[in-house]
PDB file of C-alpha atoms in Angstrom:
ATOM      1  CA  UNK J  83      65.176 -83.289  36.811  1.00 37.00           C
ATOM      2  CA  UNK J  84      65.337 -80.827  39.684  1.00 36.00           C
ATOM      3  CA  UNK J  85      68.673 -80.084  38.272  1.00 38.00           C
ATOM      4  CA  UNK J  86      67.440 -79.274  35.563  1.00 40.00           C
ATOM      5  CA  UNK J  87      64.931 -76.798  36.676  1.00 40.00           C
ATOM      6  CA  UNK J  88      67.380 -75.130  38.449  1.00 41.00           C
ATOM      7  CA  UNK J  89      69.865 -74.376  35.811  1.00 42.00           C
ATOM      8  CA  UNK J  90      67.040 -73.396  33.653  1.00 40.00           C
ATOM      9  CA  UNK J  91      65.996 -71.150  36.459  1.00 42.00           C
ATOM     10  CA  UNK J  92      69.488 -69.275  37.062  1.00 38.00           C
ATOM     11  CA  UNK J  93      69.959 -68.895  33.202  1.00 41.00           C
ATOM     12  CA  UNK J  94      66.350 -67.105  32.942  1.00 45.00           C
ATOM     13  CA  UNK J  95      67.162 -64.741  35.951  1.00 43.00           C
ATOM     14  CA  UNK J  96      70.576 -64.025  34.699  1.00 41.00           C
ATOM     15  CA  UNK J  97      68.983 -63.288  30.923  1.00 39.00           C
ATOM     16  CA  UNK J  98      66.570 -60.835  33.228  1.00 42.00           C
ATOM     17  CA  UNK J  99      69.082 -59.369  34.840  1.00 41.00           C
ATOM     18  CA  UNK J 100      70.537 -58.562  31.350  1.00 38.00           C
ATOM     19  CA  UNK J 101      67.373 -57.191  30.433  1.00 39.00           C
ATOM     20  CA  UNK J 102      67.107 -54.710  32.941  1.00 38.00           C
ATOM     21  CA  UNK J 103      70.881 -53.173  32.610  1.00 37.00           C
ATOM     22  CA  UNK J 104      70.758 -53.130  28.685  1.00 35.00           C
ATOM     23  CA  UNK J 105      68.705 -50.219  28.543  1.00 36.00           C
ATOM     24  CA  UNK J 106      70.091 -48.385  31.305  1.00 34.00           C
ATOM     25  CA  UNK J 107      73.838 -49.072  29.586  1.00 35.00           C
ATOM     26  CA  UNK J 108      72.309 -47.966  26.279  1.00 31.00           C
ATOM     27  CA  UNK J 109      70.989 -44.676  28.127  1.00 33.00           C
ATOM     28  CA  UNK J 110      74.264 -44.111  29.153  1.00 35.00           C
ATOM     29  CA  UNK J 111      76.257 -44.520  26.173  1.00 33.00           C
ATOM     30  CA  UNK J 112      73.226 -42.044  24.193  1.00 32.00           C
ATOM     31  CA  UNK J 113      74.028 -39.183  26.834  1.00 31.00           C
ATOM     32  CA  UNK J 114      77.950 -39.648  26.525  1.00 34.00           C
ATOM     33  CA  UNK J 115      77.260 -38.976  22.743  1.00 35.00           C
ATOM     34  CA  UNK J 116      75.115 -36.258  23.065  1.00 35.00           C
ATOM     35  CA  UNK J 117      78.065 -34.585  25.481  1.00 41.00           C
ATOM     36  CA  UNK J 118      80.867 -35.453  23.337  1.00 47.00           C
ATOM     37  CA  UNK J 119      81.462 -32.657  20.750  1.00 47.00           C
ATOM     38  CA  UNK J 120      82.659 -35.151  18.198  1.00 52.00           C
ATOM     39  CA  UNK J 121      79.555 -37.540  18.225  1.00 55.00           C
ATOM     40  CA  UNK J 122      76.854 -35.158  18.686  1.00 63.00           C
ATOM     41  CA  UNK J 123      75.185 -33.417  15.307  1.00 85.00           C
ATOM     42  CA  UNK J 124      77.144 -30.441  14.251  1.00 92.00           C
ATOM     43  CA  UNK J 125      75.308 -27.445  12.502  1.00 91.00           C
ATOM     44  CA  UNK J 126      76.601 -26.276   9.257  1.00 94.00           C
ATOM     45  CA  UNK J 127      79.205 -23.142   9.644  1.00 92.00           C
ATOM     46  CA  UNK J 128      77.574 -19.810   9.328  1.00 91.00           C
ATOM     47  CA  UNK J 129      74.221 -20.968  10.840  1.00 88.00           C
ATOM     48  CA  UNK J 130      74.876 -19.873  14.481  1.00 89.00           C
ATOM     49  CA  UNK J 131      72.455 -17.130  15.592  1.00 90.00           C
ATOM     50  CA  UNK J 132      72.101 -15.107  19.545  1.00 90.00           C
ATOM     51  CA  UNK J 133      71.259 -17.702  22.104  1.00 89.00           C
ATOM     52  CA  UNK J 134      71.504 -21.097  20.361  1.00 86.00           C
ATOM     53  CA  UNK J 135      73.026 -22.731  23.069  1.00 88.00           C
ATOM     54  CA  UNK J 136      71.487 -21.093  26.267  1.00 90.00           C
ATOM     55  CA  UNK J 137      68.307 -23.591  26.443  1.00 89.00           C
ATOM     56  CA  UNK J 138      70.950 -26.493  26.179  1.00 87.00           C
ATOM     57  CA  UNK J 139      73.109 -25.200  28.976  1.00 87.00           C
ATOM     58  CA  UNK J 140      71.452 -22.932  31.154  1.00 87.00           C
ATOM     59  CA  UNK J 141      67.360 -24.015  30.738  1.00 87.00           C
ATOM     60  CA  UNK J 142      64.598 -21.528  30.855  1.00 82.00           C
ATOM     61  CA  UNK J 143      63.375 -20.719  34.398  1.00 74.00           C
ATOM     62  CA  UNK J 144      65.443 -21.233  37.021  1.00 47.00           C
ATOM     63  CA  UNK J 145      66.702 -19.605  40.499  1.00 40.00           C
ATOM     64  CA  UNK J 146      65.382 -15.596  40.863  1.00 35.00           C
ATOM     65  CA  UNK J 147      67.996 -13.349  40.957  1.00 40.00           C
ATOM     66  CA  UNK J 148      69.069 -10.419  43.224  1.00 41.00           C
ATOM     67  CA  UNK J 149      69.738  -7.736  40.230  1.00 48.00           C
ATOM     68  CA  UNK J 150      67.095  -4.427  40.279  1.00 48.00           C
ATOM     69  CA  UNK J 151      65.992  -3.163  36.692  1.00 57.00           C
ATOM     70  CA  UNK J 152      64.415   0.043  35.766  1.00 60.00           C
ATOM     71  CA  UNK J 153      60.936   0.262  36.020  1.00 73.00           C
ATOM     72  CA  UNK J 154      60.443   0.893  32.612  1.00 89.00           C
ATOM     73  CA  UNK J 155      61.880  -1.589  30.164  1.00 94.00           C
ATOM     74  CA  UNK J 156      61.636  -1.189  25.997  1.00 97.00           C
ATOM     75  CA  UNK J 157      60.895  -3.889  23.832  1.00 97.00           C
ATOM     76  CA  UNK J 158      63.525  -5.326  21.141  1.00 98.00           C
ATOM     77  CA  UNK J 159      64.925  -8.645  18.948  1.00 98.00           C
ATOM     78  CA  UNK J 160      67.549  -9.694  17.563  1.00 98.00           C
ATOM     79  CA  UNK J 161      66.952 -11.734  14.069  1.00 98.00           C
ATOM     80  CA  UNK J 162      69.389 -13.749  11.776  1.00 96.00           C
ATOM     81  CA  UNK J 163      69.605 -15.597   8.567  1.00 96.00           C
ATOM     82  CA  UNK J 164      67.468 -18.200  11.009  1.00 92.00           C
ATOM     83  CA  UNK J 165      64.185 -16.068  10.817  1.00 96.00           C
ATOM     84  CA  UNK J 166      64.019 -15.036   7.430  1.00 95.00           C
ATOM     85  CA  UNK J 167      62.584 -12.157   5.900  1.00 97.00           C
ATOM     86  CA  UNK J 168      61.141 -10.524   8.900  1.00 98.00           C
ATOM     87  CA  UNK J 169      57.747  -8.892   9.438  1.00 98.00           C
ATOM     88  CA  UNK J 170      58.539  -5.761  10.664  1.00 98.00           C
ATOM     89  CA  UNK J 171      55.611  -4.096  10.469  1.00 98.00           C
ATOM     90  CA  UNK J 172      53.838  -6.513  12.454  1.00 98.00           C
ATOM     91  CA  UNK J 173      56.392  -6.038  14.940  1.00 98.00           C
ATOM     92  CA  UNK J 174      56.383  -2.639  15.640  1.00 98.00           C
ATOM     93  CA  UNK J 175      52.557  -2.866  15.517  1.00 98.00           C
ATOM     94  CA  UNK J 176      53.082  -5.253  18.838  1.00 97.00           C
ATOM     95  CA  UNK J 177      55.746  -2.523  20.510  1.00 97.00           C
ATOM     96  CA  UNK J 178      58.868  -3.600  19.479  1.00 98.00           C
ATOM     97  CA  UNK J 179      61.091  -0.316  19.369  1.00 98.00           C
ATOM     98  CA  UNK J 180      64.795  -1.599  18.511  1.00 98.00           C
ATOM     99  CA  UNK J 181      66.112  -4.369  17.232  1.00 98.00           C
ATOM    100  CA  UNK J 182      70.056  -6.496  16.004  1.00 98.00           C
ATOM    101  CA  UNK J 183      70.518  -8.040  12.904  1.00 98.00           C
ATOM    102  CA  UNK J 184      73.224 -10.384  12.605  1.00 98.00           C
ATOM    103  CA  UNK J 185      75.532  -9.542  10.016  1.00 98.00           C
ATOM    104  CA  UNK J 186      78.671 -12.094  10.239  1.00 98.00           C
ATOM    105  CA  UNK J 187      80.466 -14.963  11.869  1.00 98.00           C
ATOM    106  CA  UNK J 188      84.218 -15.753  11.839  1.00 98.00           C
ATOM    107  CA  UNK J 189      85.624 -14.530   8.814  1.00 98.00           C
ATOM    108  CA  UNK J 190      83.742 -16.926   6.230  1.00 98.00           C
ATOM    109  CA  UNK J 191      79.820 -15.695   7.079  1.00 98.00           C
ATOM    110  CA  UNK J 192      77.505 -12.893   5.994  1.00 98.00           C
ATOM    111  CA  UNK J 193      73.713 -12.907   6.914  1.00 98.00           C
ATOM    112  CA  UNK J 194      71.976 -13.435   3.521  1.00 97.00           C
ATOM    113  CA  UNK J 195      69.078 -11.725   4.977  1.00 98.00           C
ATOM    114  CA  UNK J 196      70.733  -8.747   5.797  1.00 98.00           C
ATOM    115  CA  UNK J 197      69.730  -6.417   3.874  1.00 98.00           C
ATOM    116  CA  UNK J 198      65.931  -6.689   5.048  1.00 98.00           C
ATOM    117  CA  UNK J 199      66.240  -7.319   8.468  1.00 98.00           C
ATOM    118  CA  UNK J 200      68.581  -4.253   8.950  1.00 98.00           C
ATOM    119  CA  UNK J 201      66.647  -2.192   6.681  1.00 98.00           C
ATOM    120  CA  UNK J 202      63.408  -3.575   7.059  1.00 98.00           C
ATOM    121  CA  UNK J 203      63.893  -2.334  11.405  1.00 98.00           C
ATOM    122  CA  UNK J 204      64.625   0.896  10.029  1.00 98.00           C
ATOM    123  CA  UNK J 205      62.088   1.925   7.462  1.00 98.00           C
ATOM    124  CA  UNK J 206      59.363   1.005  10.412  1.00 98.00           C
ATOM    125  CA  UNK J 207      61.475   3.377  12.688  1.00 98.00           C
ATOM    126  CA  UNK J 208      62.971   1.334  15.109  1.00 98.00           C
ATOM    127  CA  UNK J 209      66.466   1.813  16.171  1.00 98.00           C
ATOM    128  CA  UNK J 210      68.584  -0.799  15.052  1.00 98.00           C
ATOM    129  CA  UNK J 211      72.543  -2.247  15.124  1.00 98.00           C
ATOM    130  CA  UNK J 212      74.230  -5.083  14.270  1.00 98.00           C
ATOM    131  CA  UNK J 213      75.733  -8.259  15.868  1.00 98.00           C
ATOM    132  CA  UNK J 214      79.065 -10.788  14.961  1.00 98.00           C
ATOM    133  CA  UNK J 215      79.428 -14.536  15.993  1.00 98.00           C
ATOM    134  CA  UNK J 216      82.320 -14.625  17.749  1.00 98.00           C
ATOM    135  CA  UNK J 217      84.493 -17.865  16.362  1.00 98.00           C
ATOM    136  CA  UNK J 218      87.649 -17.481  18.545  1.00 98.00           C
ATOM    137  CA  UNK J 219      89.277 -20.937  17.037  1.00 98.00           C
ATOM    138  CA  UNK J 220      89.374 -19.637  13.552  1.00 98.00           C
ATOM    139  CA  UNK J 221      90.682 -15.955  13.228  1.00 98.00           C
ATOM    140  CA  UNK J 222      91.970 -13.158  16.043  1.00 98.00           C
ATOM    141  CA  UNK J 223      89.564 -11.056  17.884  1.00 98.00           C
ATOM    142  CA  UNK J 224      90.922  -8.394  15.637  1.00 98.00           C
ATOM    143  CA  UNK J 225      90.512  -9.795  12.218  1.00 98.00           C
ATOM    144  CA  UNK J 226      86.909 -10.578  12.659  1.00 98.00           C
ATOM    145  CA  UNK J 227      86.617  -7.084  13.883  1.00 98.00           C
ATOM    146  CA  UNK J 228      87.782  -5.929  10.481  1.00 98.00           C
ATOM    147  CA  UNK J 229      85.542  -8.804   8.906  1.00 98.00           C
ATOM    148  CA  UNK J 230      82.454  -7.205  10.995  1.00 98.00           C
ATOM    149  CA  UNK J 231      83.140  -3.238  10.267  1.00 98.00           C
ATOM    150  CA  UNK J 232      83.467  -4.275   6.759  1.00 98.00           C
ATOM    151  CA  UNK J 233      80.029  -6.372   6.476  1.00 98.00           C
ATOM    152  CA  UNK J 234      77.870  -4.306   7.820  1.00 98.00           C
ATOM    153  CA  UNK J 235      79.171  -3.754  11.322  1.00 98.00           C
ATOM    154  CA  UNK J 236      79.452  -0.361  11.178  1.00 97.00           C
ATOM    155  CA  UNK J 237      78.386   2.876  13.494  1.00 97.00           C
ATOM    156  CA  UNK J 238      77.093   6.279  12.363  1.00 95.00           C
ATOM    157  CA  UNK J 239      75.971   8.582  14.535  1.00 95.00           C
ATOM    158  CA  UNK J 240      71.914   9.360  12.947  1.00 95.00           C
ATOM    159  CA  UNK J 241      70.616   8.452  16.486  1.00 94.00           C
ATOM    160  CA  UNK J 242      68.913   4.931  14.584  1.00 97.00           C
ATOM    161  CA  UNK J 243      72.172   2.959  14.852  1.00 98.00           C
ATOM    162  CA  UNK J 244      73.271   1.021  18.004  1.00 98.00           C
ATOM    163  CA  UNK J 245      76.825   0.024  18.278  1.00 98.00           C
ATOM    164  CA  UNK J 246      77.536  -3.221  17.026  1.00 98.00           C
ATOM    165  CA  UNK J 247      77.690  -5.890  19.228  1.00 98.00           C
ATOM    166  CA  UNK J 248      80.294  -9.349  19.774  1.00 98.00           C
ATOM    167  CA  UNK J 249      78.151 -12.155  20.448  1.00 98.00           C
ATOM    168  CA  UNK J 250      80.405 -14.514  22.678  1.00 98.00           C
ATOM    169  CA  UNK J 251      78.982 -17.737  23.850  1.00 98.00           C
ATOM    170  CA  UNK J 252      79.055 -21.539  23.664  1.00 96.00           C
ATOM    171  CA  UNK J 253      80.437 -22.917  20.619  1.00 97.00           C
ATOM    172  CA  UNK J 254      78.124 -24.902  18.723  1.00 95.00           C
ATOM    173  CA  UNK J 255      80.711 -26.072  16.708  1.00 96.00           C
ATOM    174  CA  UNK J 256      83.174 -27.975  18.973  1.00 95.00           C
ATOM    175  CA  UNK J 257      84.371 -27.341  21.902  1.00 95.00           C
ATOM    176  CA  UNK J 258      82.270 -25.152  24.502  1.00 96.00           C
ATOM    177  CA  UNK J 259      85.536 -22.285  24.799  1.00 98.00           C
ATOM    178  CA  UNK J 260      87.084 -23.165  21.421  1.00 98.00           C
ATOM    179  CA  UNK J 261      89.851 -24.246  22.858  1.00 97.00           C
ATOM    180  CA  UNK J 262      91.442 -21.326  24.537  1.00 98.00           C
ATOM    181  CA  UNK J 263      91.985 -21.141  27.895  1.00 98.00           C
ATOM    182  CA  UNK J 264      90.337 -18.358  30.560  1.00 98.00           C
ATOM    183  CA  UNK J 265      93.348 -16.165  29.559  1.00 98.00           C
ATOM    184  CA  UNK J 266      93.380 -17.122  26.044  1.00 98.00           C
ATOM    185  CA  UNK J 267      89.608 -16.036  25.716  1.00 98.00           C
ATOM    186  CA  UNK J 268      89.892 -12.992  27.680  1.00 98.00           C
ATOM    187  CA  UNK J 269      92.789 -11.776  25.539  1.00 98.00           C
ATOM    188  CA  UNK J 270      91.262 -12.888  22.058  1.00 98.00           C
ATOM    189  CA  UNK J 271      87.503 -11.248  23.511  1.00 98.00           C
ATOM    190  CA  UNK J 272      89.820  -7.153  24.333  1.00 98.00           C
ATOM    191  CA  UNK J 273      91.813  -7.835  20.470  1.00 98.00           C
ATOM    192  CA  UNK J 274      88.598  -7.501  19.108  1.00 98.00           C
ATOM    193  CA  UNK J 275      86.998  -5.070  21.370  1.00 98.00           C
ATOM    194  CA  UNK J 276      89.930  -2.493  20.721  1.00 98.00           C
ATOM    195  CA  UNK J 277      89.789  -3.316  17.113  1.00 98.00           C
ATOM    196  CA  UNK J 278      86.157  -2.357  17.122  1.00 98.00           C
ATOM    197  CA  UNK J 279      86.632   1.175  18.832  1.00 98.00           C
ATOM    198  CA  UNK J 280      89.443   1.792  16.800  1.00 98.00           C
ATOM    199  CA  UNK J 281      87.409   1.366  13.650  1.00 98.00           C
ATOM    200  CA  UNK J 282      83.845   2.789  14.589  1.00 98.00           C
ATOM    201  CA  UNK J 283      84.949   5.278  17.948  1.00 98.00           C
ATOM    202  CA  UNK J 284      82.765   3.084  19.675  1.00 98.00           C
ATOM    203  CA  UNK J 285      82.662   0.774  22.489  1.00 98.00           C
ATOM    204  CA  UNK J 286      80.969  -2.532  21.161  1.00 98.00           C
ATOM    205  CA  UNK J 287      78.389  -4.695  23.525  1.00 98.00           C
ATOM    206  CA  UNK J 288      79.272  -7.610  24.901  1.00 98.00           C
ATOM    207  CA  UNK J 289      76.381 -10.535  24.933  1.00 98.00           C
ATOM    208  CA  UNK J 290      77.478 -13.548  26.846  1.00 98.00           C
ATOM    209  CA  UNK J 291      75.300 -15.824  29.687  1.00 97.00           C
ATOM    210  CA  UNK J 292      77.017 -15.846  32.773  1.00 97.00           C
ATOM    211  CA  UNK J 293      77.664 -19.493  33.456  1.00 96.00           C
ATOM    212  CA  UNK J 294      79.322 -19.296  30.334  1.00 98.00           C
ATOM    213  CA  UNK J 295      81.550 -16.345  30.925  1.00 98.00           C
ATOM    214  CA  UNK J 296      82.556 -17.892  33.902  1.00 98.00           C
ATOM    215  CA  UNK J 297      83.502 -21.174  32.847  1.00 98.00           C
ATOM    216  CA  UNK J 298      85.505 -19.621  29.327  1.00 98.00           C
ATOM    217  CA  UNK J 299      86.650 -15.800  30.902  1.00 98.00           C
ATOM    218  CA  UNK J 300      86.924 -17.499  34.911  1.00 98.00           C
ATOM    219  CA  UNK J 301      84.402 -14.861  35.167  1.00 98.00           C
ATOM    220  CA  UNK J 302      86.469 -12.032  33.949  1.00 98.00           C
ATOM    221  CA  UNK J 303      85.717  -8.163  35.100  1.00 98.00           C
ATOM    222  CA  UNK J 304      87.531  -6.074  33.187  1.00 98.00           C
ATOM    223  CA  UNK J 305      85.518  -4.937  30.218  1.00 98.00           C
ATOM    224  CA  UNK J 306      82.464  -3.502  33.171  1.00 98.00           C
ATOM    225  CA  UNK J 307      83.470  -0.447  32.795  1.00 97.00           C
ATOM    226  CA  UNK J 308      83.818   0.255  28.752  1.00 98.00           C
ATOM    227  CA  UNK J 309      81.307  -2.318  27.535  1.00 98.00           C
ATOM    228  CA  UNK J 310      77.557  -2.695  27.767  1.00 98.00           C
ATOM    229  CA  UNK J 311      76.169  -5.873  28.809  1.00 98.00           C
ATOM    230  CA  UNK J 312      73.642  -8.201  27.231  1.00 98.00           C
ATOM    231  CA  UNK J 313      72.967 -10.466  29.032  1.00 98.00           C
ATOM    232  CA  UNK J 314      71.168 -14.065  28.020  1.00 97.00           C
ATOM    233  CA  UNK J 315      68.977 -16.071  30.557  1.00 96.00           C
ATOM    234  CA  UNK J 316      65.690 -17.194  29.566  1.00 95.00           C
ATOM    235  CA  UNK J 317      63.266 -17.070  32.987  1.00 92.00           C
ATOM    236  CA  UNK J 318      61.421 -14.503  34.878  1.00 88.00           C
ATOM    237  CA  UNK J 319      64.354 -12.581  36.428  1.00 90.00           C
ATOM    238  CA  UNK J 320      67.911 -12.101  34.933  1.00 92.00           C
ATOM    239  CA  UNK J 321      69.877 -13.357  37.789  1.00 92.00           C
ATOM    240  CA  UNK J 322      73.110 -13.639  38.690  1.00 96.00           C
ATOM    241  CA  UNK J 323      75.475 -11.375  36.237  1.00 98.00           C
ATOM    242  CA  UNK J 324      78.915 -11.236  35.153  1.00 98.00           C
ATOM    243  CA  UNK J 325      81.796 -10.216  37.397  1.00 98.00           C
ATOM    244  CA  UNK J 326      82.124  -6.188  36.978  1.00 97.00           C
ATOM    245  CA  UNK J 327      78.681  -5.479  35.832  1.00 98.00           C
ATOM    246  CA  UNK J 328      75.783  -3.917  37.965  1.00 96.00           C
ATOM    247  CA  UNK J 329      73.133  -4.219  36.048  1.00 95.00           C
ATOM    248  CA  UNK J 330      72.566  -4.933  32.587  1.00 97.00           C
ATOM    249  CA  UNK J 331      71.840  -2.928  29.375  1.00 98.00           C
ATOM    250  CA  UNK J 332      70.033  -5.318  27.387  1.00 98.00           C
ATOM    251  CA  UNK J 333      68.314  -8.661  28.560  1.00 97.00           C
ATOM    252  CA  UNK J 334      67.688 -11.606  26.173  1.00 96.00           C
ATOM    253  CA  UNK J 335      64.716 -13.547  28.295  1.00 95.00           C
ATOM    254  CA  UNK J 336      63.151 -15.558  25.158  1.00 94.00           C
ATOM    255  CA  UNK J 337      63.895 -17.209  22.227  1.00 94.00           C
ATOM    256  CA  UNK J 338      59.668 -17.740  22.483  1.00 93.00           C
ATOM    257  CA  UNK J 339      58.553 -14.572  21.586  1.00 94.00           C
ATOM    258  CA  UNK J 340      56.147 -13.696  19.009  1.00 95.00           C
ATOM    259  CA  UNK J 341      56.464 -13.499  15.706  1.00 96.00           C
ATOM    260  CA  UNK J 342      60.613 -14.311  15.571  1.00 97.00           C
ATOM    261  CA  UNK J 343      61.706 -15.889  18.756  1.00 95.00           C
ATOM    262  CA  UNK J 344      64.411 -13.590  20.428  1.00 95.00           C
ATOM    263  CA  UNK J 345      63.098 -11.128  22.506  1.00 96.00           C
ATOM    264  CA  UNK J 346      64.168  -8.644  24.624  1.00 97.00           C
ATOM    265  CA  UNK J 347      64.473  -5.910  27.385  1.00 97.00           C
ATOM    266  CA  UNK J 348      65.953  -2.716  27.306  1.00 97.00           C
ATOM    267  CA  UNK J 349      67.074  -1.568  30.521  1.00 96.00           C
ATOM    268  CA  UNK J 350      65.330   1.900  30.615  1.00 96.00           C
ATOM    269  CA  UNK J 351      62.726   3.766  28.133  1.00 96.00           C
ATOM    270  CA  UNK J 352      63.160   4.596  24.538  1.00 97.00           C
ATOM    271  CA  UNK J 353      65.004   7.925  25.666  1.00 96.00           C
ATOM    272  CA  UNK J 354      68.133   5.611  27.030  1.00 97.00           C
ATOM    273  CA  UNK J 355      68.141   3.156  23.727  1.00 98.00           C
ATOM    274  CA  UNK J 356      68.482   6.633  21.445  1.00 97.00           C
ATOM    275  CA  UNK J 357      71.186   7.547  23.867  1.00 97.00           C
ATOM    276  CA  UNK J 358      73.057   4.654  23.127  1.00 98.00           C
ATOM    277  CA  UNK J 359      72.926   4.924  19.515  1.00 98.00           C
ATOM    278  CA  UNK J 360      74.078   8.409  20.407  1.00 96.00           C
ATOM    279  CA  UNK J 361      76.920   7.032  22.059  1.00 90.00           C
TER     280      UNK J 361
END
């Protein structure tokens, strides 16, 4: 009998022991999913929008940074197909002076909202320009220059229209640099870059997070001195910025704003965002 009890004994500890590690196997195998680009839930094509991924990969908070602003910084958003038809009004009502519009992705994608978010900003009077979702794994950097000029990408100089801007960050669709390498990005990020000057005579921004551009450029300087920054990082000081760059031109601190979400910082008072559009 006391044989018994013992192997009865062993068999319930080792069914305990199996008990505790199940969930902590389980735990692991859910986080190696949620990692792994082709397990993880991937959003339809065309639905990317500013900022998706910088929650996911860089948080909201974090370590203060070292980089000075102007004392005077001017309210804007940026808006997709995401938000809808916008309340503009309401927005300018709150002090919201310029704003971006998305207006494609890749070669495949055109806001359906378009047309009142872009002119919606503008009828209130607020200074406005347009943005493209960078897809590097589908089409050159040129190409979806074209796509973007064509689409509503534009630049005229009427002092209400910012240049339009590349929106290069993670990939929500696969893999987190689309598969290029530092070089490969870098190269792909100046074909469309020159392609954009060459079509509109001006320089386009650049919006990126730094941990990002670091890991997919190896923190690439080169486009500092042509390019204005816009810079993502969602906390109480914009931090640490990429490679070349001083300071920023526009800072994307929310997607928690009111009313749509993305808001932002303009490095400077109203006078500097209607010298940009001046170019």
């Amino acid at each position: 009998m006391r044989v018994h009890r013992s192997g009865t004994s062993l068999a319930g500890a080792a069914l305990a022991a199996l008990a505790l590690l199940l969930p902590l196997t389980l735990s692991g195998t859910a986080s190696a999913a949620q990692d792994d680009p082709g397990t993880r839930q991937v959003p339809a094509r065309g639905s990317a929008y500013m900022g998706m991924g910088v929650i996911a990969h860089d948080g909201q908070g974090g370590k203060p940074g070292g980089i000075s602003i102007q004392a005077t910084q001017t309210e804007g958003v940026d808006v997709s197909s995401h938000q809808g038809n916008v309340d503009w009004p309401a927005l300018w009502n709150s002090g919201v002076r310029w704003a971006y519009v998305k207006a494609t992705e890749g070669t495949y994608y055109k806001n359906t909202y378009f047309t009142q978010q872009y002119n919606g900003s503008y009828n209130v009077g607020m200074i406005r320009g347009t943005y493209h979702f960078a897809t590097p794994d589908t089409t050159t950097g040129a190409a979806q220059a074209d796509y973007f000029v064509n689409n509503g990408g534009g630049w005229s100089k009427d002092g209400k229209t910012l240049p339009g801007a590349l929106d290069i960050e993670w990939n929500p669709y696969g893999a987190t640099c689309y598969g290029k390498t530092q070089s490969g990005m870098v190269a792909w990020i100046r074909d469309f870059v020159n392609r954009y000057k060459y079509r509109t005579g001006r320089d386009p921004v650049i919006y990126t997070a730094t941990s990002w551009w670091k890991q997919c450029t190896g923190n690439y300087g080169g486009f500092a001195t042509t390019n204005p920054l816009w810079i993502a990082r969602y906390a109480s000081t914009v931090g640490e910025l990429p490679a070349g760059w001083s300071y920023y031109t526009m800072w994307q601190y929310t997607s928690t704003g009111p009313i749509v979400g993305d808001h932002n910082h303009f490095n400077g008072d109203l006078s500097r965002v209607q010298a940009l559009a001046n170019g």
